[in-house]
Amino acid sequence: MVQRVAVIGAGPSGLTSMKACLDEGMVPTCFESSDDMGGLWKFKEVSEPNRASIYRSLTINISKEMMCYSDFPIPADYPNYMHHSKILTYFRMYAEHFKLLEHIRFQTSVKRVVQRPDFTRTGQWEIVTENRDGQEERHVFDAVICCSGHYTYPNLPLKDFPGIETFEGKYLHSWDYKGPEDMHGKRVVVIGIGNSGGDIAVETSRVADQVYLSTRRGAWVIRQVSDNGLPVDMKYNTRFVHILFQLFPMVFFNWFGENKLNAMYDHTMYALKPKHRLFSQIPVINDDLPMKILSGSVVVKPNVKEIRGSTVVFDDGTIVEKVDTLVFPTGYNYDFPYLPKDAMYKTGHRVGLYKHVFPPNMEHPTLAVVGFIHALGAIMPQAEMQARWVSLVFKGLKKLPSNSAMIKAVEHDTKDIENHYIVSKLTPLQVDFVSYMDELAGEIGARPSLPWLFFTDYQLFKRVLWGPVTAYQYRLMGPGKWDGARRAIFTQFDRMYQALKTRKVEEEKPSLTGRLIKLSLTTMLGGAGVYYIHVKNPNLLTNVMSNLRTLTA
């Protein structure tokens, strides 16, 4: 039976993994190479090898209600989009509240994780660590959770840029970027238009002479501030919208979403229009980039073809001379250097993990990976859901399928990802946020039941269906149920508004006409939701009614 669990990394995935183990009566020991928790969100003035790195101004592009852990809401007075320092403070509050600090060994790096000689019988692992004085220690654990993330090993594809060796200025990966201080009055080319590329282009354009943003494929750019000033994820990342995605073809949503984005700023006119459809890749989330393009501070260019000294030549034949700095926000390579080479199953461009968590080729399910996932949503609730499932599997309360069945499922997932998303060796992990959360919640027994809520708690049902899919929904029922989950859902918009109430303003009362329109829409769309449930599982409503009659008998 699993009692002692090693957790590698004290970032957001490591913290929630420790908490999940403690909830199931296991004893975790977390090894963290840095002197503090937070992983990616621990800012350092100088990037450290084998560690994630962020820039000084970084603000998360996921709103606080959508990124917090399911049983520990972020304080109401915290801003909706938080600076990295606020996020780190939240992690410390979480660690202190659940007494996680005593389980972390700081400034201790993991060198090797190997199976014990008696692994076939015990499933145990031996871990070799090194402390800050360079002394090695050996430990034996019943199970291991890898939480070392995927922003650690920067990908700098210099071979793809002929003539880079002749460049007369400075070049760096976004992993090394800390701020625009060295860019004053300079000509900068940012090569890559992901979220980091957009942020760096915008920030450096405030002090640089000129910034050029080079992109191979283009990108769809969405705003963080949505209709009526709401955070965009609270507005659209709802269970009802997710149901619509199951009912209608993806081509419709691509058409609808692209038209809505182009209504704000025409992506063709702004030279941003990508080769892929909107929902084939995670979009760039940036409110400032279109304005910087409109003002000429940022000029969008195609892919770099060649570099000649201080001159950059683009695929369309245009050139930019006297370039001082090249910034490469060109993604990250994935690796688990401390694990045996045969520990991970490979499939396509990705590490093949059963439901993105368990290696499918292990003799015992005592090795798991948490937080190794991409979605249009925060890693914190996804990692928490993974950790809750892992702890139940380790404890023996949930069983995994056979190795052959898991490998088959992994291969199916690989094909599914390749069919729905633009994937490469750098972006092989994308999933749909709600579908993935629901899938793991189903494994745990914590997936919220809309029919059950409809008949037993209609007010909560409305908020679960129409409101944002916050992590609190997965604490309403099943193992790990939290008594505060219902209240957290009812007050999630209060906490969103609270951070904005910095000046008293008289609010307008809703009109009768508006209320009638809303009621009509609610009735119509609620009927669509019930129809969807009936089509997917025609016996579900009958079973719920039968359970209700049993309870009231």
XYZ file of C-alpha atoms in Angstrom:
553
model
C 0.000 0.000 0.000
C 1.262 3.482 -0.880
C 2.159 5.526 2.190
C 5.135 7.721 1.255
C 4.957 9.781 -1.939
C 7.731 11.846 -3.523
C 6.591 15.043 -5.245
C 9.139 16.619 -7.601
C 8.665 20.391 -7.771
C 6.868 22.878 -5.492
C 5.086 24.831 -8.214
C 1.281 24.968 -8.505
C 1.124 21.306 -9.579
C 3.397 20.172 -6.754
C 1.455 22.079 -4.109
C -1.897 20.593 -5.082
C -0.335 17.120 -5.408
C 0.913 17.307 -1.823
C -2.486 18.446 -0.639
C -4.245 15.609 -2.499
C -1.911 13.042 -0.919
C -2.526 14.452 2.552
C -6.294 14.339 1.950
C -5.997 10.577 1.348
C -3.823 9.925 4.406
C -0.500 9.588 2.570
C 2.709 11.388 3.529
C 4.253 13.495 0.734
C 7.819 14.786 0.582
C 8.357 17.520 -1.976
C 11.809 18.187 -3.441
C 12.263 21.746 -4.720
C 15.569 22.881 -6.210
C 14.887 26.565 -5.550
C 14.727 28.388 -2.226
C 11.008 29.079 -2.546
C 7.785 27.584 -3.877
C 5.850 28.780 -6.897
C 7.725 27.150 -9.774
C 7.209 29.259 -12.884
C 5.697 32.072 -10.817
C 8.782 32.631 -8.656
C 10.475 35.569 -10.372
C 14.269 35.663 -10.499
C 16.324 38.598 -11.775
C 18.656 36.113 -13.472
C 17.320 32.948 -15.096
C 18.582 29.759 -13.454
C 19.456 26.610 -15.448
C 16.838 23.827 -15.397
C 14.176 26.160 -13.992
C 11.231 27.977 -15.517
C 11.666 31.721 -15.928
C 9.324 34.713 -16.276
C 9.725 38.415 -16.971
C 9.294 41.191 -14.445
C 5.960 42.560 -15.693
C 4.225 39.240 -16.301
C 0.517 39.230 -15.509
C -1.508 36.038 -15.907
C -4.038 35.976 -18.751
C -6.519 33.783 -16.843
C -8.893 35.512 -14.426
C -8.587 34.712 -10.727
C -11.884 32.835 -10.369
C -10.920 30.552 -13.254
C -7.405 29.820 -11.987
C -7.808 29.239 -8.246
C -7.896 25.866 -6.510
C -11.328 24.385 -5.931
C -11.446 24.676 -2.147
C -9.436 27.872 -1.626
C -10.822 30.956 -3.438
C -8.479 33.835 -4.174
C -9.238 36.867 -1.934
C -11.998 39.113 -3.266
C -9.828 42.245 -3.223
C -7.165 40.683 -5.470
C -7.271 41.928 -9.097
C -8.977 39.711 -11.627
C -5.808 39.380 -13.717
C -2.955 39.065 -11.264
C 0.692 40.074 -11.437
C 3.070 37.179 -10.782
C 3.845 38.522 -7.290
C 0.163 38.249 -6.310
C -0.004 34.714 -7.679
C 3.011 33.708 -5.621
C 1.401 35.236 -2.527
C -1.736 33.169 -3.201
C 0.338 29.977 -3.427
C 1.964 30.795 -0.091
C -1.451 31.347 1.477
C -2.608 28.004 0.085
C 0.505 26.209 1.363
C 0.179 27.738 4.823
C -3.550 27.062 5.062
C -3.170 23.373 4.250
C 0.132 22.997 6.163
C 2.193 22.024 3.122
C 5.412 23.868 3.980
C 6.563 21.233 6.451
C 6.589 18.675 3.628
C 8.872 20.678 1.276
C 12.641 20.267 1.159
C 13.942 23.423 -0.489
C 17.261 23.733 -2.352
C 17.165 20.002 -3.009
C 17.334 18.840 -6.623
C 16.360 15.400 -7.881
C 19.196 13.722 -9.792
C 17.767 10.252 -10.471
C 14.549 8.320 -10.041
C 14.925 4.559 -10.551
C 12.896 1.478 -9.810
C 13.941 -0.480 -6.738
C 15.332 -4.000 -7.340
C 12.106 -5.400 -5.889
C 9.864 -3.100 -7.978
C 7.961 -6.056 -9.438
C 6.782 -6.938 -5.951
C 6.621 -3.529 -4.230
C 6.290 -0.873 -6.955
C 8.755 1.270 -4.992
C 11.206 3.866 -6.303
C 14.635 5.026 -5.212
C 15.308 8.762 -5.524
C 18.761 10.319 -5.446
C 18.788 13.987 -4.429
C 21.452 16.631 -4.054
C 21.279 19.395 -1.454
C 22.709 22.921 -1.724
C 26.063 21.701 -0.367
C 26.376 19.142 -3.163
C 25.757 16.152 -0.897
C 23.753 13.268 -2.324
C 21.062 11.407 -0.431
C 19.074 8.281 -1.291
C 15.412 7.867 -0.451
C 12.825 5.124 -0.926
C 9.236 6.021 -1.805
C 6.142 4.004 -2.540
C 5.153 6.339 -5.397
C 6.390 9.394 -7.323
C 4.575 12.408 -8.806
C 6.518 14.478 -11.365
C 5.513 18.156 -11.215
C 8.518 19.748 -12.895
C 6.471 21.508 -15.589
C 7.185 22.161 -19.243
C 8.696 25.662 -19.353
C 12.153 24.638 -18.228
C 14.177 23.826 -21.348
C 14.052 26.693 -23.881
C 13.928 25.822 -27.564
C 16.313 28.080 -29.494
C 16.183 26.870 -33.137
C 19.124 28.889 -34.468
C 19.685 26.395 -37.300
C 16.365 27.516 -38.799
C 17.738 31.037 -39.312
C 20.558 31.092 -41.884
C 23.192 33.690 -41.140
C 22.513 33.924 -37.415
C 26.236 33.503 -36.808
C 26.802 36.820 -38.633
C 24.352 38.758 -36.464
C 26.102 41.778 -34.988
C 23.674 42.475 -32.167
C 22.317 40.541 -29.200
C 19.889 37.637 -29.369
C 18.090 35.847 -26.537
C 15.260 33.394 -25.850
C 12.208 34.719 -24.024
C 13.336 32.491 -21.124
C 16.168 35.031 -20.596
C 13.993 38.121 -21.069
C 13.333 40.070 -17.846
C 12.300 43.504 -19.081
C 12.767 46.185 -21.762
C 15.534 48.095 -19.984
C 18.171 47.169 -22.583
C 15.881 47.992 -25.530
C 15.805 51.807 -25.264
C 16.124 53.393 -28.709
C 16.882 50.056 -30.378
C 15.435 48.172 -33.319
C 14.048 44.842 -32.124
C 12.774 41.797 -33.997
C 10.611 39.397 -31.963
C 10.475 36.000 -33.698
C 7.280 34.212 -32.687
C 3.729 35.364 -31.968
C 2.621 33.242 -29.006
C 1.504 34.831 -25.756
C 5.079 35.560 -24.683
C 5.947 36.970 -28.094
C 2.936 39.295 -28.017
C 3.701 40.468 -24.479
C 7.374 41.122 -25.209
C 6.610 42.951 -28.463
C 4.123 45.223 -26.698
C 6.370 45.930 -23.714
C 9.555 46.610 -25.685
C 7.669 48.844 -28.150
C 7.183 51.380 -25.352
C 10.909 52.131 -25.249
C 12.372 50.783 -28.506
C 12.865 52.776 -31.684
C 10.903 50.130 -33.589
C 9.659 46.590 -32.935
C 9.000 44.011 -35.640
C 6.936 40.926 -34.788
C 7.757 38.007 -37.080
C 5.317 35.122 -37.427
C 5.349 31.996 -39.562
C 1.660 31.104 -39.268
C -0.087 34.205 -37.882
C -2.428 34.099 -34.897
C -5.922 34.852 -33.686
C -5.763 37.542 -31.015
C -8.454 37.787 -28.344
C -9.014 40.306 -25.579
C -8.960 39.645 -21.850
C -11.648 42.309 -21.386
C -14.861 40.959 -22.883
C -18.398 42.315 -23.309
C -19.467 44.651 -20.496
C -15.913 44.532 -19.159
C -16.143 40.959 -17.882
C -13.062 38.716 -17.970
C -13.362 36.837 -21.245
C -13.024 33.394 -19.664
C -15.832 34.041 -17.155
C -18.019 35.197 -20.033
C -17.497 32.327 -22.458
C -15.953 29.365 -20.636
C -19.324 28.071 -19.442
C -20.899 24.650 -19.368
C -23.697 25.808 -21.642
C -21.235 27.000 -24.294
C -19.479 23.647 -23.940
C -22.794 21.853 -24.581
C -23.314 23.939 -27.725
C -19.881 22.840 -28.937
C -21.079 19.241 -28.701
C -24.318 19.957 -30.579
C -23.074 22.036 -33.519
C -20.225 21.415 -35.984
C -16.887 23.043 -35.245
C -16.961 24.857 -38.580
C -19.864 26.937 -37.248
C -17.989 28.011 -34.122
C -14.858 28.798 -36.116
C -16.950 30.968 -38.433
C -18.817 32.655 -35.573
C -15.730 33.231 -33.412
C -13.569 34.503 -36.249
C -16.256 36.954 -37.325
C -16.601 38.227 -33.773
C -12.845 38.746 -33.489
C -12.632 40.414 -36.888
C -15.422 42.777 -35.851
C -13.046 44.143 -33.191
C -10.028 44.307 -35.508
C -9.827 42.746 -38.937
C -7.022 40.191 -38.716
C -6.318 40.472 -42.432
C -5.978 44.243 -42.254
C -3.695 43.949 -39.211
C -1.534 41.314 -40.976
C -2.376 38.848 -38.189
C -4.673 36.409 -40.011
C -3.336 32.872 -39.444
C -3.372 29.825 -41.668
C -5.344 27.842 -39.080
C -8.909 28.158 -37.792
C -9.699 29.784 -34.468
C -10.206 26.645 -32.364
C -7.309 24.684 -33.879
C -4.736 26.346 -31.638
C -4.676 28.307 -28.396
C -5.070 31.978 -29.416
C -2.909 34.888 -28.352
C -4.549 36.721 -25.433
C -3.468 40.358 -25.635
C -5.511 43.562 -25.317
C -2.634 45.897 -26.223
C -1.146 44.312 -29.349
C -3.780 45.585 -31.849
C -3.307 49.157 -30.594
C 0.468 48.850 -30.914
C 0.035 47.617 -34.490
C -2.432 50.419 -35.235
C 0.003 53.015 -33.890
C 2.945 51.539 -35.823
C 4.922 50.745 -32.687
C 4.785 47.071 -33.665
C 5.041 46.012 -37.307
C 3.925 42.469 -38.118
C 6.213 40.635 -40.563
C 6.363 37.127 -42.055
C 8.919 34.501 -41.094
C 12.609 35.404 -41.062
C 14.329 34.009 -44.151
C 17.906 35.099 -43.544
C 20.118 37.229 -41.334
C 22.971 39.267 -42.827
C 24.943 41.012 -40.136
C 22.524 43.589 -38.709
C 20.040 43.119 -41.562
C 17.054 40.779 -41.295
C 15.474 39.447 -44.501
C 11.884 38.164 -44.384
C 10.130 35.548 -46.529
C 8.346 38.224 -48.574
C 11.660 39.785 -49.579
C 11.349 42.830 -47.337
C 14.307 43.729 -45.154
C 14.920 45.547 -41.889
C 18.329 47.104 -41.393
C 20.285 48.090 -38.298
C 18.607 45.496 -36.053
C 20.057 45.573 -32.535
C 18.202 42.726 -30.792
C 16.522 39.451 -31.716
C 14.138 37.871 -29.200
C 13.141 34.229 -29.674
C 9.870 33.309 -27.881
C 10.113 29.972 -29.674
C 8.723 27.623 -27.076
C 10.168 24.896 -24.911
C 11.386 21.346 -25.193
C 9.927 18.727 -22.869
C 12.069 16.416 -20.786
C 12.202 14.438 -17.553
C 15.987 14.016 -17.267
C 15.795 12.407 -13.833
C 13.611 9.492 -15.029
C 14.822 6.290 -16.721
C 14.688 6.569 -20.510
C 12.167 3.725 -20.760
C 9.822 5.173 -18.134
C 7.883 7.269 -20.636
C 5.858 5.906 -23.530
C 6.275 7.970 -26.725
C 3.544 8.485 -29.304
C 3.689 10.968 -32.164
C 5.060 14.305 -31.012
C 4.157 13.752 -27.390
C 4.937 11.846 -24.250
C 2.203 9.216 -24.170
C 0.441 9.383 -20.815
C -2.895 7.747 -20.026
C -5.283 10.684 -19.709
C -2.127 12.831 -19.699
C -1.155 11.515 -16.262
C -0.032 7.864 -16.037
C 2.674 6.144 -18.140
C 0.761 3.221 -19.674
C 3.721 0.833 -19.675
C 4.401 0.622 -15.928
C 4.131 -2.672 -14.073
C 2.657 -0.789 -11.101
C 0.726 2.518 -11.235
C 3.126 4.254 -8.831
C 4.478 6.921 -11.211
C 2.388 9.879 -12.314
C 2.889 13.208 -14.065
C 0.816 16.210 -12.953
C 0.586 19.560 -14.742
C 1.928 18.374 -18.105
C -0.962 19.680 -20.184
C -2.058 22.598 -22.423
C -5.583 23.983 -22.662
C -7.367 27.303 -23.037
C -7.608 27.483 -19.266
C -5.411 27.677 -16.184
C -3.101 24.850 -15.192
C -4.038 25.094 -11.498
C -7.535 23.502 -11.612
C -6.393 20.954 -14.192
C -3.382 19.930 -12.101
C -5.579 19.752 -9.013
C -8.005 17.425 -10.775
C -5.124 15.245 -11.947
C -3.657 15.150 -8.438
C -6.977 14.150 -6.876
C -7.256 11.247 -9.310
C -3.623 10.226 -8.775
C -4.036 10.146 -4.992
C -7.067 7.848 -5.288
C -5.192 5.516 -7.651
C -2.157 5.446 -5.345
C -4.415 4.702 -2.396
C -6.037 1.810 -4.265
C -9.471 3.427 -4.294
C -9.499 3.726 -8.086
C -8.118 1.205 -10.575
C -6.465 1.817 -13.923
C -7.230 -0.329 -16.988
C -4.760 -2.899 -18.247
C -1.542 -1.705 -19.874
C -2.764 -2.712 -23.316
C -6.039 -0.834 -22.823
C -4.188 2.285 -21.637
C -1.772 2.187 -24.588
C -4.729 1.891 -26.950
C -6.372 4.890 -25.261
C -3.140 6.908 -25.492
C -2.824 6.223 -29.223
C -6.455 7.210 -29.699
C -5.816 10.484 -27.816
C -2.812 11.206 -30.023
C -4.890 10.835 -33.179
C -7.688 12.912 -31.660
C -5.295 15.763 -30.785
C -3.737 15.670 -34.246
C -7.176 15.783 -35.864
C -8.441 18.738 -33.848
C -5.380 20.905 -33.176
C -2.242 22.214 -34.823
C 0.472 20.149 -33.119
C 4.249 20.022 -33.266
C 7.035 18.751 -31.049
C 6.654 21.977 -29.037
C 2.861 21.990 -28.721
C 1.727 18.356 -28.532
C -0.473 18.495 -25.437
C -3.586 20.546 -26.162
C -6.970 19.421 -24.832
C -10.385 21.004 -24.362
C -10.518 22.433 -20.831
C -14.089 21.490 -19.863
C -14.041 18.085 -21.568
C -10.791 17.174 -19.858
C -11.897 18.387 -16.429
C -15.173 16.485 -16.772
C -13.368 13.349 -17.917
C -11.085 13.261 -14.879
C -13.937 14.253 -12.575
C -15.799 11.248 -13.937
C -12.864 9.028 -12.939
C -13.018 10.459 -9.429
C -16.799 10.524 -9.100
C -16.865 14.313 -8.699
C -18.397 15.407 -11.984
C -21.403 17.665 -11.312
C -24.704 16.116 -12.412
C -26.876 18.697 -14.164
C -30.077 16.586 -14.024
C -29.604 15.958 -10.311
C -29.034 19.659 -9.634
C -32.026 20.601 -11.811
C -34.395 18.621 -9.577
C -32.699 19.109 -6.205
C -31.157 22.619 -6.307
C -32.415 24.663 -9.239
C -30.661 27.883 -8.226
C -27.329 26.071 -8.160
C -28.201 24.305 -11.423
C -28.579 27.678 -13.175
C -25.188 28.858 -11.980
C -23.467 25.620 -12.938
C -25.057 25.598 -16.414
C -24.819 29.296 -17.279
C -21.925 30.427 -15.143
C -18.202 29.954 -15.695
C -16.785 26.454 -15.220
C -14.834 27.273 -12.099
C -13.096 24.534 -10.131
C -15.659 24.815 -7.318
C -18.084 22.793 -9.466
C -15.919 19.725 -8.897
C -16.276 19.947 -5.102
C -20.076 19.769 -5.052
C -20.322 15.972 -4.865
C -18.308 12.795 -4.671
C -14.933 12.172 -2.970
C -13.366 15.401 -1.777
C -16.707 17.193 -1.501
C -16.269 20.638 0.074
C -19.091 22.209 2.074
C -18.094 25.680 0.873
C -18.325 24.851 -2.844
C -21.963 25.922 -3.277
C -21.358 29.274 -1.607
C -18.156 29.788 -3.629
C -20.156 29.359 -6.839
C -22.892 31.744 -5.695
C -20.324 34.418 -4.776
C -17.798 34.025 -7.616
C -19.051 37.115 -9.455
C -19.095 39.052 -6.173
C -15.378 38.388 -5.833
C -14.852 39.394 -9.458
C -16.707 42.702 -8.901
C -15.123 43.392 -5.508
C -11.701 44.148 -6.987
C -13.303 46.791 -9.241
C -15.286 48.583 -6.541
C -12.649 51.201 -5.853
C -15.071 54.118 -6.252
C -18.741 54.241 -5.307
C -20.959 54.508 -8.398
C -24.754 54.420 -8.486
C -25.878 51.306 -10.340
C -28.806 51.205 -12.757
C -31.630 48.807 -11.935
C -32.483 46.221 -14.630
C -35.618 46.974 -16.660
C -38.706 44.748 -16.802
C -38.185 44.243 -20.557
C -34.637 43.074 -19.987
C -35.772 40.599 -17.337
C -38.469 39.180 -19.642
C -35.978 38.738 -22.500
C -33.548 37.016 -20.164
C -36.304 34.703 -18.873
C -37.282 33.776 -22.437
C -33.693 33.029 -23.392
C -33.189 31.009 -20.217
C -36.272 28.901 -20.954
C -35.267 28.312 -24.583
C -31.637 27.502 -23.892
C -32.493 25.428 -20.819
C -34.710 23.320 -23.052
C -31.796 22.896 -25.454
C -29.661 21.700 -22.541
C -32.271 19.150 -21.461
C -32.583 17.945 -25.064
C -28.803 17.525 -25.257
C -28.809 15.436 -22.067
C -31.702 13.317 -23.393
C -29.896 12.652 -26.698
C -26.627 11.725 -25.001
C -28.161 9.622 -22.219
C -31.909 9.040 -22.667
C -32.184 7.017 -19.430
C -30.548 9.648 -17.210
C -33.674 11.659 -16.366
C -35.601 8.463 -15.611
C -32.861 7.293 -13.263
C -32.765 10.658 -11.475
C -36.546 10.647 -10.966
C -36.337 7.077 -9.656
C -33.656 8.132 -7.153
C -35.754 11.091 -6.042
C -38.802 8.859 -5.431
C -36.592 6.520 -3.397
C -35.294 9.420 -1.280
C -38.771 10.827 -0.597
C -40.399 7.435 0.058
